[in-house]
Amino acid sequence: MPTSTIVILAIYFSFALLELWRSNLFSKDEQTRDDGIVELVSTGVLLTLTQPAILFSAAALMGVIAPQWEGALAGINIIAAIALFLIFDDMTQYFWHRASHSYAWLYNLHRAHHNARYMSIRLVYRNNLFYYMMMPGLWFSGVLIYLGLGWVYAGYIVVKLLVITGAHSDLAWDKPLYKIGWLSPVMWVVERTISTPATHHAHHGRHASDPAVQYKGNFGNLLFFWDVLFGTAKITRTYPESYGVENLPKATLGQQLAWPLFKEGADVEAADETKAATSSAG
């Protein structure tokens, strides 16, 4: 097993143990039977099938289209290599996520992530099965690996998982740090650079009237800087009173996992879905 995989598992299970100890990992407020099923299936399929298949397929396609480029970037500076992943993986994911809250059909692929009425590491990869299949950043990452940057991706994905797991956890690691006066300038930089619990929890907040909520913003995954740069950031150093999206129609298990294959009762036409998706705009 690769070292990066071992580190990733260690990070995830460390956060899981903390949630199990401090906030009950398996029994969140307002959770339903479907929640656990959606999270288990979507996370399992992504990590064991979707992500490996996309990375392999992207490399295979490049081998057909441009076999002469294999390993072409293997010798570039590490800073430049990291920058390529931040742009082609993380920035494209920012725009993919932003589009998911702007277009009705794409929101149907993402809504499972917001159906949960709690925050937890369980939400990190909770999405419709087709959501990640279409994510541009995964395909671009496969191309960069083909170009010789697999050694950088191994470290990059570890850092990314550390940040996004911490941002979704209901154990807000940033909260006590805001209370330390001399750390304030440091936290000012941190919260504008990476996703933190305060900034990402705002994106999952339930009520538009809650001043800590920014449902139509705070889209950043690893870097929150993209929200700052593109004008969608809201920083309050506070946390929503509740989670999930108000006025969002109930989705069935089938719809959460495999819309548009399942169009049971909660299926929403474009205009209605857009209205529901934007009802909590801050």
XYZ file of N, CA and C in Angstrom:
846
model
N 0.854 -1.195 0.000
C 0.000 0.000 0.000
C 0.890 1.246 0.000
N 0.645 2.209 -0.928
C 1.461 3.416 -0.993
C 1.436 4.198 0.318
N 2.552 4.889 0.606
C 2.647 5.671 1.831
C 1.558 6.731 1.909
N 1.255 7.372 0.771
C 0.233 8.425 0.759
C -1.126 7.862 1.160
N -1.438 6.647 0.714
C -2.710 6.019 1.066
C -2.776 5.745 2.563
N -1.673 5.281 3.135
C -1.606 5.019 4.571
C -1.830 6.309 5.358
N -1.198 7.402 4.913
C -1.342 8.695 5.594
C -2.777 9.194 5.486
N -3.378 9.044 4.306
C -4.768 9.472 4.101
C -5.709 8.717 5.043
N -5.523 7.414 5.126
C -6.353 6.600 6.020
C -6.145 7.012 7.471
N -4.902 7.323 7.824
C -4.603 7.746 9.194
C -5.293 9.068 9.518
N -5.289 9.999 8.572
C -5.948 11.291 8.780
C -7.442 11.100 8.965
N -8.038 10.340 8.068
C -9.489 10.161 8.111
C -9.921 9.470 9.395
N -9.223 8.410 9.763
C -9.614 7.666 10.957
C -9.287 8.424 12.243
N -8.302 9.311 12.183
C -8.016 10.156 13.355
C -9.172 11.108 13.605
N -9.663 11.760 12.548
C -10.827 12.630 12.687
C -12.058 11.820 13.103
N -12.187 10.611 12.557
C -13.329 9.767 12.909
C -13.321 9.431 14.394
N -12.161 9.094 14.918
C -12.049 8.768 16.337
C -12.362 9.981 17.211
N -11.923 11.160 16.768
C -12.218 12.379 17.519
C -13.722 12.647 17.549
N -14.377 12.465 16.400
C -15.831 12.658 16.364
C -16.547 11.595 17.186
N -16.043 10.393 17.134
C -16.641 9.312 17.916
C -16.545 9.615 19.405
N -15.438 10.200 19.795
C -15.184 10.522 21.202
C -15.954 11.751 21.665
N -15.962 12.797 20.823
C -16.480 14.089 21.256
C -17.912 14.381 20.836
N -18.388 13.801 19.724
C -19.707 14.230 19.241
C -20.560 13.111 18.655
N -20.188 11.878 18.874
C -20.960 10.726 18.423
C -20.999 10.634 16.900
N -20.007 10.010 16.344
C -19.825 9.908 14.896
C -21.009 9.282 14.171
N -21.614 8.272 14.781
C -22.631 7.496 14.079
C -24.069 7.892 14.395
N -24.252 8.878 15.238
C -25.622 9.268 15.610
C -25.714 10.783 15.717
N -25.837 11.429 14.578
C -25.907 12.886 14.543
C -27.349 13.362 14.720
N -27.477 14.581 15.183
C -28.810 15.167 15.330
C -29.527 15.200 13.983
N -30.769 14.783 13.966
C -31.655 14.844 12.798
C -31.256 13.913 11.659
N -30.316 13.004 11.882
C -29.966 12.089 10.797
C -31.073 11.062 10.584
N -31.139 10.546 9.363
C -32.128 9.540 9.004
C -31.426 8.251 8.595
N -32.191 7.201 8.395
C -31.616 5.936 7.939
C -30.924 6.108 6.598
N -31.511 6.896 5.711
C -30.940 7.087 4.381
C -29.579 7.775 4.431
N -29.361 8.641 5.416
C -28.104 9.383 5.491
C -26.903 8.442 5.510
N -26.935 7.471 6.395
C -25.814 6.549 6.504
C -25.598 5.745 5.240
N -26.681 5.357 4.581
C -26.573 4.581 3.340
C -25.946 5.419 2.235
N -26.430 6.654 2.075
C -25.882 7.549 1.045
C -24.389 7.773 1.274
N -24.006 8.022 2.508
C -22.598 8.300 2.813
C -21.719 7.072 2.586
N -22.176 5.930 2.998
C -21.391 4.702 2.836
C -21.221 4.348 1.367
N -22.311 4.395 0.606
C -22.259 4.020 -0.803
C -21.455 5.032 -1.617
N -21.747 6.320 -1.457
C -21.073 7.334 -2.275
C -19.580 7.403 -1.977
N -19.198 7.315 -0.704
C -17.782 7.347 -0.347
C -17.069 6.091 -0.828
N -17.687 4.945 -0.607
C -17.074 3.685 -1.024
C -16.878 3.591 -2.525
N -17.898 3.970 -3.289
C -17.810 3.904 -4.747
C -16.765 4.878 -5.281
N -16.715 6.083 -4.716
C -15.727 7.057 -5.186
C -14.309 6.550 -4.979
N -14.006 6.117 -3.762
C -12.629 5.769 -3.424
C -12.166 4.452 -4.035
N -13.082 3.513 -4.234
C -12.668 2.206 -4.755
C -12.870 2.050 -6.261
N -13.792 2.831 -6.835
C -14.091 2.672 -8.257
C -13.905 3.956 -9.064
N -14.659 4.996 -8.716
C -14.714 6.186 -9.561
C -13.371 6.887 -9.698
N -12.758 7.252 -8.576
C -11.495 7.981 -8.656
C -10.388 7.179 -9.331
N -10.141 5.932 -8.939
C -9.107 5.160 -9.645
C -9.411 5.006 -11.134
N -10.687 4.794 -11.466
C -11.053 4.600 -12.873
C -10.813 5.858 -13.686
N -11.127 7.018 -13.118
C -10.927 8.277 -13.837
C -9.438 8.545 -14.032
N -8.642 8.375 -12.985
C -7.203 8.628 -13.106
C -6.584 7.692 -14.139
N -7.002 6.433 -14.127
C -6.489 5.459 -15.103
C -6.962 5.807 -16.516
N -8.239 6.163 -16.649
C -8.809 6.455 -17.968
C -8.181 7.702 -18.580
N -7.952 8.712 -17.735
C -7.332 9.939 -18.236
C -5.930 9.648 -18.776
N -5.181 8.841 -18.038
C -3.838 8.474 -18.484
C -3.895 7.633 -19.756
N -4.854 6.730 -19.831
C -4.986 5.880 -21.014
C -5.329 6.710 -22.245
N -6.233 7.680 -22.077
C -6.599 8.554 -23.195
C -5.407 9.381 -23.655
N -4.633 9.872 -22.694
C -3.439 10.649 -23.056
C -2.426 9.770 -23.796
N -2.364 8.497 -23.408
C -1.448 7.582 -24.078
C -1.798 7.387 -25.536
N -3.083 7.523 -25.854
C -3.537 7.413 -27.238
C -3.370 8.734 -27.972
N -3.751 9.822 -27.309
C -3.750 11.141 -27.949
C -2.346 11.722 -28.080
N -1.561 11.608 -26.992
C -0.236 12.240 -26.986
C 0.784 11.347 -26.285
N 1.112 10.201 -26.872
C 2.062 9.288 -26.219
C 3.433 9.916 -25.999
N 3.787 10.908 -26.823
C 5.099 11.543 -26.694
C 5.196 12.442 -25.464
N 4.065 12.740 -24.833
C 4.069 13.627 -23.654
C 4.167 12.884 -22.336
N 4.173 11.580 -22.364
C 4.236 10.827 -21.116
C 5.504 11.198 -20.334
N 5.315 11.648 -19.091
C 6.441 12.027 -18.237
C 7.086 13.342 -18.599
N 6.452 14.129 -19.477
C 7.084 15.354 -19.980
C 7.361 16.390 -18.894
N 6.593 16.381 -17.807
C 6.768 17.393 -16.759
C 7.467 16.844 -15.521
N 8.000 15.647 -15.615
C 8.571 14.988 -14.441
C 9.686 15.792 -13.779
N 10.377 16.603 -14.533
C 11.519 17.310 -13.974
C 11.261 18.748 -13.577
N 10.009 19.206 -13.600
C 9.761 20.612 -13.301
C 9.882 20.890 -11.810
N 10.047 22.159 -11.478
C 10.163 22.604 -10.098
C 8.925 22.200 -9.294
N 9.119 21.795 -8.040
C 8.006 21.307 -7.233
C 6.958 22.386 -6.985
N 7.388 23.642 -6.865
C 6.436 24.737 -6.660
C 5.528 24.874 -7.884
N 6.133 24.778 -9.055
C 5.348 24.850 -10.294
C 4.402 23.661 -10.398
N 4.871 22.497 -9.980
C 4.042 21.293 -10.040
C 2.834 21.416 -9.108
N 3.051 21.906 -7.899
C 1.944 22.104 -6.949
C 0.964 23.129 -7.497
N 1.501 24.194 -8.105
C 0.642 25.232 -8.680
C -0.268 24.655 -9.763
N 0.253 23.717 -10.550
C -0.566 23.096 -11.596
C -1.742 22.332 -10.992
N -1.502 21.616 -9.898
C -2.604 20.902 -9.243
C -3.591 21.869 -8.597
N -3.096 22.938 -8.013
C -3.994 23.912 -7.399
C -4.898 24.560 -8.447
N -4.368 24.774 -9.635
C -5.163 25.399 -10.696
C -6.076 24.379 -11.377
N -5.495 23.267 -11.819
C -6.269 22.319 -12.634
C -7.128 21.361 -11.807
N -6.814 21.186 -10.545
C -7.671 20.362 -9.692
C -8.510 21.243 -8.770
N -7.872 22.037 -7.932
C -8.610 22.749 -6.883
C -9.418 23.926 -7.421
N -8.842 24.719 -8.324
C -9.602 25.842 -8.860
C -10.745 25.365 -9.744
N -10.499 24.337 -10.542
C -11.595 23.829 -11.369
C -12.691 23.221 -10.497
N -12.308 22.638 -9.352
C -13.331 22.117 -8.443
C -14.135 23.255 -7.826
N -13.489 24.384 -7.552
C -14.224 25.559 -7.061
C -15.321 25.946 -8.054
N -14.972 26.037 -9.340
C -15.958 26.445 -10.346
C -17.009 25.352 -10.578
N -16.602 24.091 -10.462
C -17.554 22.987 -10.577
C -18.564 23.060 -9.430
N -18.067 23.299 -8.231
C -18.932 23.416 -7.060
C -19.839 24.645 -7.193
N -19.273 25.735 -7.640
C -20.063 26.959 -7.822
C -21.165 26.735 -8.861
N -20.832 26.072 -9.949
C -21.827 25.764 -10.981
C -22.917 24.865 -10.433
N -22.554 23.995 -9.492
C -23.526 23.075 -8.900
C -24.605 23.805 -8.111
N -24.314 25.021 -7.707
C -25.306 25.828 -6.986
C -25.931 26.883 -7.899
N -25.666 26.779 -9.187
C -26.191 27.757 -10.141
C -27.081 27.137 -11.209
N -26.858 25.874 -11.505
C -27.618 25.203 -12.569
C -28.408 24.039 -11.989
N -29.697 23.997 -12.288
C -30.613 23.050 -11.656
C -30.207 21.591 -11.863
N -29.867 21.208 -13.100
C -29.551 19.810 -13.373
C -28.302 19.381 -12.622
N -27.331 20.298 -12.488
C -26.100 19.962 -11.786
C -26.328 19.939 -10.279
N -27.235 20.788 -9.811
C -27.548 20.780 -8.383
C -28.187 19.453 -7.970
N -28.935 18.847 -8.856
C -29.515 17.539 -8.558
C -28.431 16.483 -8.322
N -27.248 16.678 -8.883
C -26.134 15.759 -8.668
C -25.375 16.070 -7.380
N -25.618 17.246 -6.819
C -24.859 17.696 -5.644
C -25.709 17.777 -4.388
N -27.031 17.755 -4.554
C -27.927 18.043 -3.435
C -27.779 17.064 -2.280
N -27.343 15.825 -2.548
C -27.158 14.853 -1.467
C -26.181 15.371 -0.420
N -25.214 16.157 -0.867
C -24.210 16.719 0.043
C -24.852 17.675 1.040
N -25.965 18.295 0.627
C -26.627 19.287 1.483
C -27.907 18.760 2.124
N -28.300 17.555 1.801
C -29.466 16.978 2.450
C -29.211 16.670 3.930
N -27.952 16.433 4.268
C -27.606 16.134 5.662
C -27.865 17.354 6.543
N -28.473 17.123 7.697
C -28.777 18.213 8.625
C -27.775 18.251 9.774
N -26.542 17.971 9.443
C -25.455 17.968 10.422
C -24.144 18.122 9.659
N -23.076 18.425 10.391
C -21.736 18.438 9.819
C -20.971 17.257 10.383
N -20.104 16.683 9.560
C -19.330 15.515 9.978
C -18.335 15.165 8.883
N -17.298 14.438 9.249
C -16.375 13.925 8.232
C -17.112 12.983 7.291
N -18.260 12.484 7.725
C -19.054 11.591 6.877
C -19.509 12.275 5.592
N -19.511 13.609 5.575
C -20.018 14.353 4.416
C -18.965 14.624 3.349
N -17.693 14.383 3.667
C -16.613 14.781 2.768
C -16.863 14.330 1.334
N -17.235 13.073 1.136
C -17.454 12.548 -0.209
C -18.907 12.148 -0.440
N -19.826 12.753 0.303
C -21.240 12.451 0.133
C -21.782 13.239 -1.055
N -22.031 12.560 -2.145
C -22.581 13.181 -3.353
C -23.210 12.098 -4.230
N -23.996 12.535 -5.189
C -24.524 11.645 -6.214
C -23.362 10.918 -6.898
N -23.556 9.664 -7.262
C -22.483 8.873 -7.854
C -21.961 9.471 -9.155
N -22.807 10.197 -9.882
C -22.393 10.782 -11.155
C -21.662 12.111 -10.975
N -21.769 12.699 -9.802
C -21.171 14.018 -9.547
C -19.658 13.978 -9.758
N -19.017 12.964 -9.199
C -17.559 12.878 -9.309
C -17.113 12.338 -10.664
N -17.953 11.545 -11.299
C -17.588 11.040 -12.624
C -17.375 12.182 -13.615
N -18.117 13.268 -13.397
C -18.065 14.398 -14.322
C -17.143 15.518 -13.847
N -16.557 15.381 -12.667
C -15.755 16.473 -12.097
C -14.471 16.697 -12.902
N -14.307 17.873 -13.477
C -13.130 18.129 -14.326
C -11.805 17.948 -13.601
N -11.741 18.340 -12.332
C -10.480 18.276 -11.604
C -9.892 16.881 -11.514
N -10.733 15.871 -11.382
C -10.237 14.497 -11.323
C -9.609 14.086 -12.655
N -10.244 14.480 -13.746
C -9.702 14.154 -15.073
C -8.399 14.901 -15.331
N -8.352 16.170 -14.938
C -7.111 16.939 -15.093
C -5.990 16.351 -14.242
N -6.326 15.881 -13.049
C -5.311 15.273 -12.188
C -4.732 14.029 -12.859
N -5.589 13.245 -13.505
C -5.111 12.078 -14.234
C -4.145 12.449 -15.350
N -4.444 13.551 -16.019
C -3.557 14.030 -17.090
C -2.210 14.458 -16.504
N -2.241 15.193 -15.388
C -0.992 15.652 -14.769
C -0.161 14.473 -14.268
N -0.826 13.444 -13.774
C -0.095 12.247 -13.353
C 0.574 11.594 -14.569
N -0.137 11.534 -15.685
C 0.419 10.983 -16.926
C 1.641 11.797 -17.368
N 1.591 13.093 -17.138
C 2.694 13.972 -17.543
C 3.900 13.880 -16.605
N 3.786 13.032 -15.587
C 4.942 12.790 -14.728
C 4.858 13.373 -13.340
N 3.670 13.835 -12.929
C 3.553 14.508 -11.637
C 2.852 13.649 -10.579
N 2.891 12.341 -10.752
C 2.291 11.460 -9.758
C 2.933 11.611 -8.394
N 4.237 11.878 -8.367
C 4.956 12.036 -7.098
C 4.473 13.262 -6.339
N 4.030 14.283 -7.058
C 3.500 15.489 -6.417
C 2.066 15.250 -5.968
N 1.302 14.560 -6.793
C -0.101 14.284 -6.468
C -0.212 13.507 -5.160
N 0.720 12.596 -4.916
C 0.689 11.781 -3.696
C 0.723 12.659 -2.452
N 1.530 13.712 -2.466
C 1.586 14.624 -1.328
C 0.452 15.624 -1.333
N 0.103 16.103 -2.511
C -0.968 17.091 -2.655
C -2.296 16.557 -2.136
N -2.618 15.322 -2.466
C -3.914 14.763 -2.073
C -3.979 14.529 -0.570
N -2.840 14.277 0.065
C -2.798 14.133 1.522
C -3.158 15.457 2.190
N -2.524 16.539 1.730
C -2.801 17.867 2.296
C -4.255 18.262 2.046
N -4.740 17.980 0.843
C -6.114 18.334 0.499
C -7.107 17.600 1.393
N -6.894 16.311 1.610
C -7.808 15.557 2.457
C -7.767 16.061 3.894
N -6.581 16.418 4.379
C -6.458 16.955 5.740
C -7.304 18.206 5.900
N -7.246 19.104 4.914
C -7.983 20.366 4.990
C -9.478 20.143 4.878
N -9.923 19.365 3.884
C -11.368 19.234 3.675
C -12.023 18.382 4.751
N -11.288 17.423 5.300
C -11.843 16.634 6.408
C -12.024 17.517 7.631
N -11.023 18.334 7.916
C -11.139 19.257 9.039
C -12.231 20.282 8.842
N -12.461 20.701 7.600
C -13.488 21.708 7.312
C -14.894 21.159 7.466
N -15.083 19.867 7.215
C -16.408 19.258 7.338
C -16.704 18.740 8.745
N -15.690 18.457 9.508
C -15.895 17.881 10.831
C -16.711 18.813 11.721
N -17.528 18.228 12.596
C -18.281 19.068 13.522
C -17.455 19.450 14.742
N -16.185 19.044 14.756
C -15.253 19.503 15.781
C -14.457 20.661 15.189
N -14.872 21.861 15.479
C -14.296 23.054 14.847
C -12.913 23.352 15.424
N -11.876 22.914 14.719
C -10.515 23.105 15.224
C -10.110 24.579 15.278
N -10.770 25.417 14.464
C -10.397 26.830 14.415
C -11.014 27.661 15.547
N -12.087 27.172 16.127
C -12.845 27.960 17.112
C -11.995 28.426 18.294
N -11.238 27.549 18.967
C -10.424 28.030 20.094
C -9.304 28.964 19.670
N -8.844 28.844 18.440
C -7.735 29.680 17.973
C -8.162 31.132 17.786
N -9.451 31.368 17.461
C -9.945 32.728 17.303
C -9.936 33.496 18.620
N -9.901 32.778 19.730
C -9.955 33.414 21.043
C -8.586 33.826 21.563
N -7.539 33.436 20.852
C -6.168 33.769 21.260
C -5.736 35.034 20.529
N -5.634 36.114 21.260
C -5.398 37.427 20.659
C -4.201 37.512 19.734
N -3.054 36.983 20.164
C -1.857 37.130 19.350
C -1.895 36.292 18.075
N -2.838 35.324 18.020
C -2.978 34.507 16.820
C -3.892 35.139 15.771
N -4.552 36.205 16.127
C -5.529 36.806 15.221
C -4.956 37.134 13.850
N -3.772 37.758 13.759
C -3.214 38.039 12.421
C -2.917 36.761 11.633
N -2.479 35.715 12.343
C -2.195 34.438 11.680
C -3.483 33.829 11.145
N -4.527 33.836 11.979
C -5.806 33.270 11.566
C -6.435 34.089 10.440
N -6.164 35.374 10.399
C -6.656 36.228 9.306
C -6.130 35.695 7.974
N -4.864 35.293 7.966
C -4.266 34.736 6.748
C -4.797 33.327 6.481
N -4.849 32.506 7.521
C -5.278 31.118 7.374
C -6.686 31.031 6.797
N -7.634 31.808 7.370
C -9.028 31.693 6.941
C -9.267 32.265 5.547
N -8.318 32.987 5.015
C -8.404 33.489 3.643
C -7.596 32.648 2.667
N -6.949 31.623 3.193
C -6.105 30.767 2.360
C -6.715 29.376 2.174
N -7.054 28.722 3.274
C -7.617 27.368 3.184
C -9.038 27.339 3.752
N -9.764 26.293 3.439
C -11.102 26.120 4.005
C -10.981 25.745 5.479
N -11.745 26.408 6.311
C -11.770 26.137 7.743
C -13.185 25.714 8.130
N -13.378 25.171 9.319
C -14.745 24.850 9.746
C -15.676 26.069 9.683
N -15.231 27.223 10.130
C -16.111 28.394 10.131
C -16.554 28.776 8.724
N -15.625 28.809 7.789
C -15.995 29.233 6.434
C -16.772 28.154 5.690
N -16.436 26.878 5.910
C -17.159 25.846 5.165
C -18.487 25.484 5.815
N -18.551 25.526 7.130
C -19.844 25.284 7.781
C -20.862 26.315 7.321
N -20.398 27.540 7.056
C -21.305 28.593 6.576
C -22.010 28.157 5.297
N -21.301 27.423 4.457
C -21.869 26.960 3.189
C -22.953 25.901 3.397
N -22.909 25.217 4.529
C -23.889 24.167 4.828
C -25.013 24.652 5.728
N -25.021 25.935 6.095
C -26.026 26.442 7.014
C -27.437 26.352 6.458
N -28.421 26.206 7.343
C -29.791 25.938 6.926
C -30.578 27.198 6.569
N -30.469 28.246 7.389
C -31.375 29.387 7.234
C -30.657 30.621 6.696
N -31.233 31.224 5.667
C -30.657 32.435 5.082
C -30.611 33.572 6.085
N -31.514 33.566 7.057
C -31.569 34.637 8.057
C -30.453 34.529 9.088
N -29.788 33.379 9.128
C -28.674 33.170 10.058
C -27.460 33.938 9.531
N -26.924 34.897 10.288
C -25.796 35.699 9.787
C -24.533 34.897 9.527
N -24.461 33.677 10.034
C -23.277 32.845 9.813
C -23.373 32.016 8.537
N -24.489 32.117 7.814
C -24.725 31.274 6.646
C -24.322 31.971 5.352
N -23.675 31.212 4.470
C -23.330 31.696 3.132
C -23.508 30.542 2.164
N -24.756 30.190 1.936
C -25.044 29.034 1.086
C -24.608 29.253 -0.355
N -24.777 30.458 -0.862
C -24.397 30.755 -2.249
C -22.995 31.339 -2.329
N -22.101 30.727 -1.600
C -20.711 31.162 -1.600
C -19.892 30.203 -0.762
N -18.637 30.577 -0.463
C -17.734 29.711 0.299
C -17.649 28.328 -0.346
N -17.343 28.332 -1.645
C -17.313 27.103 -2.427
C -15.964 26.391 -2.392
N -14.933 27.035 -1.872
C -13.586 26.497 -1.934
C -13.463 25.123 -1.306
N -12.586 24.303 -1.870
C -12.353 22.953 -1.364
C -11.090 22.957 -0.518
N -9.943 22.872 -1.130
C -8.688 23.022 -0.387
C -8.439 24.504 -0.106
N -8.365 25.303 -1.150
C -8.104 26.737 -0.979
C -9.402 27.539 -0.884
N -9.549 28.280 0.204
C -10.630 29.248 0.320
C -10.270 30.517 -0.451
N -9.003 30.617 -0.807
C -8.518 31.787 -1.550
C -9.318 32.025 -2.822
N -9.816 30.952 -3.451
C -10.603 31.133 -4.676
C -11.874 31.939 -4.396
N -12.492 31.727 -3.245
C -13.670 32.519 -2.877
C -13.301 33.980 -2.672
N -12.158 34.213 -2.043
C -11.691 35.585 -1.836
C -11.425 36.245 -3.185
N -10.743 35.518 -4.064
C -10.362 36.053 -5.371
C -11.562 36.334 -6.259
N -12.552 35.424 -6.223
C -13.682 35.539 -7.149
C -14.953 36.097 -6.503
N -14.827 36.658 -5.320
C -15.918 37.424 -4.727
C -17.058 36.636 -4.116
N -16.821 35.393 -3.685
C -17.897 34.597 -3.083
C -17.630 34.278 -1.616
N -16.673 34.969 -1.017
C -16.278 34.673 0.359
C -17.142 35.409 1.379
N -17.421 34.715 2.474
C -18.047 35.331 3.648
C -17.326 34.782 4.874
N -16.727 35.670 5.643
C -15.944 35.267 6.808
C -16.539 35.936 8.039
N -17.022 35.129 8.970
C -17.656 35.675 10.179
C -17.031 35.144 11.465
N -16.248 34.085 11.386
C -15.675 33.403 12.547
C -16.778 32.891 13.490
N -17.945 32.675 12.937
C -19.048 32.086 13.692
C -19.557 30.873 12.930
N -20.532 30.152 13.513
C -20.997 28.895 12.931
C -22.520 28.885 12.877
N -23.102 28.304 11.837
C -24.561 28.275 11.715
C -25.229 27.587 12.904
N -26.443 27.994 13.168
C -27.213 27.379 14.246
C -27.696 25.988 13.860
N -27.918 25.757 12.572
C -28.381 24.451 12.100
C -27.928 24.257 10.662
N -28.039 23.003 10.187
C -27.490 22.659 8.878
C -28.523 21.986 7.977
N -28.203 21.930 6.687
C -29.175 21.497 5.691
C -29.768 22.756 5.077
N -30.450 22.640 3.963
C -30.942 23.824 3.270
C -32.441 23.992 3.466
N -32.851 25.172 3.922
C -34.275 25.400 4.121
C -35.010 25.368 2.779
N -36.253 24.884 2.819
C -37.129 24.819 1.650
C -36.641 23.845 0.579
N -35.668 23.014 0.902
C -35.194 22.031 -0.067
C -36.118 20.819 -0.029
N -36.751 20.472 -1.142
C -37.665 19.321 -1.152
C -36.948 18.038 -0.738
N -37.659 17.158 -0.097
C -37.077 15.892 0.342
C -36.684 15.050 -0.869
N -35.516 14.454 -0.816
C -35.042 13.592 -1.891
C -35.050 12.140 -1.425
N -35.426 11.245 -2.291
C -35.408 9.829 -1.950
C -33.972 9.315 -1.969
N -33.794 8.126 -1.442
C -32.479 7.502 -1.445
C -31.963 7.331 -2.866
N -32.823 6.864 -3.767
C -32.420 6.670 -5.152
C -32.005 7.951 -5.824
N -32.752 9.032 -5.562
C -32.422 10.303 -6.194
C -31.107 10.865 -5.674
N -30.868 10.723 -4.378
C -29.620 11.235 -3.816
C -28.410 10.533 -4.412
N -28.537 9.239 -4.637
C -27.391 8.471 -5.121
C -27.266 8.432 -6.637
N -28.386 8.428 -7.346
C -28.294 8.149 -8.785
C -29.286 8.927 -9.637
N -29.635 10.186 -9.236
C -30.383 11.008 -10.171
C -29.488 11.199 -11.394
N -29.996 11.116 -12.610
C -31.394 11.113 -13.039
C -31.983 9.712 -13.292
N -31.263 8.656 -12.889
C -31.819 7.321 -13.087
C -33.067 7.107 -12.240
N -33.088 7.748 -11.075
C -34.247 7.666 -10.187
C -34.917 9.026 -10.116
N -36.175 9.085 -10.493
C -36.901 10.343 -10.501
C -38.174 10.239 -9.669
N -38.040 9.614 -8.505
C -39.195 9.452 -7.639
C -39.695 10.807 -7.150
N -40.738 10.765 -6.358
C -41.521 11.917 -5.944
C -40.814 13.238 -5.797
N -39.579 13.259 -5.300
C -38.932 14.534 -5.012
C -38.219 15.130 -6.212
N -38.309 14.496 -7.373
C -37.638 15.054 -8.546
C -38.176 16.440 -8.838
N -37.279 17.348 -9.165
C -37.653 18.752 -9.299
C -37.296 19.263 -10.680
N -38.201 19.941 -11.302
C -37.928 20.531 -12.606
C -37.000 21.737 -12.429
N -36.412 22.181 -13.517
C -35.347 23.171 -13.452
C -35.715 24.423 -12.660
N -36.829 25.030 -12.986
C -37.182 26.287 -12.329
C -37.418 26.095 -10.838
N -38.130 25.051 -10.473
C -38.413 24.799 -9.071
C -37.149 24.479 -8.297
N -36.259 23.701 -8.914
C -35.029 23.315 -8.224
C -34.110 24.513 -8.021
N -34.016 25.365 -9.043
C -33.202 26.545 -8.899
C -33.729 27.433 -7.770
N -35.038 27.562 -7.673
C -35.631 28.360 -6.618
C -35.295 27.775 -5.250
N -35.408 26.451 -5.120
C -35.105 25.803 -3.850
C -33.631 25.942 -3.499
N -32.782 25.788 -4.506
C -31.349 25.823 -4.267
C -30.874 27.209 -3.863
N -31.579 28.248 -4.284
C -31.147 29.606 -3.991
C -31.913 30.235 -2.838
N -32.816 29.486 -2.249
C -33.667 30.071 -1.217
C -32.897 30.458 0.034
N -31.710 29.860 0.227
C -30.925 30.190 1.405
C -29.764 31.105 1.074
N -29.827 31.809 -0.046
C -28.733 32.694 -0.407
C -28.557 33.759 0.667
N -27.279 33.931 1.091
C -27.012 34.914 2.139
C -26.690 36.261 1.555
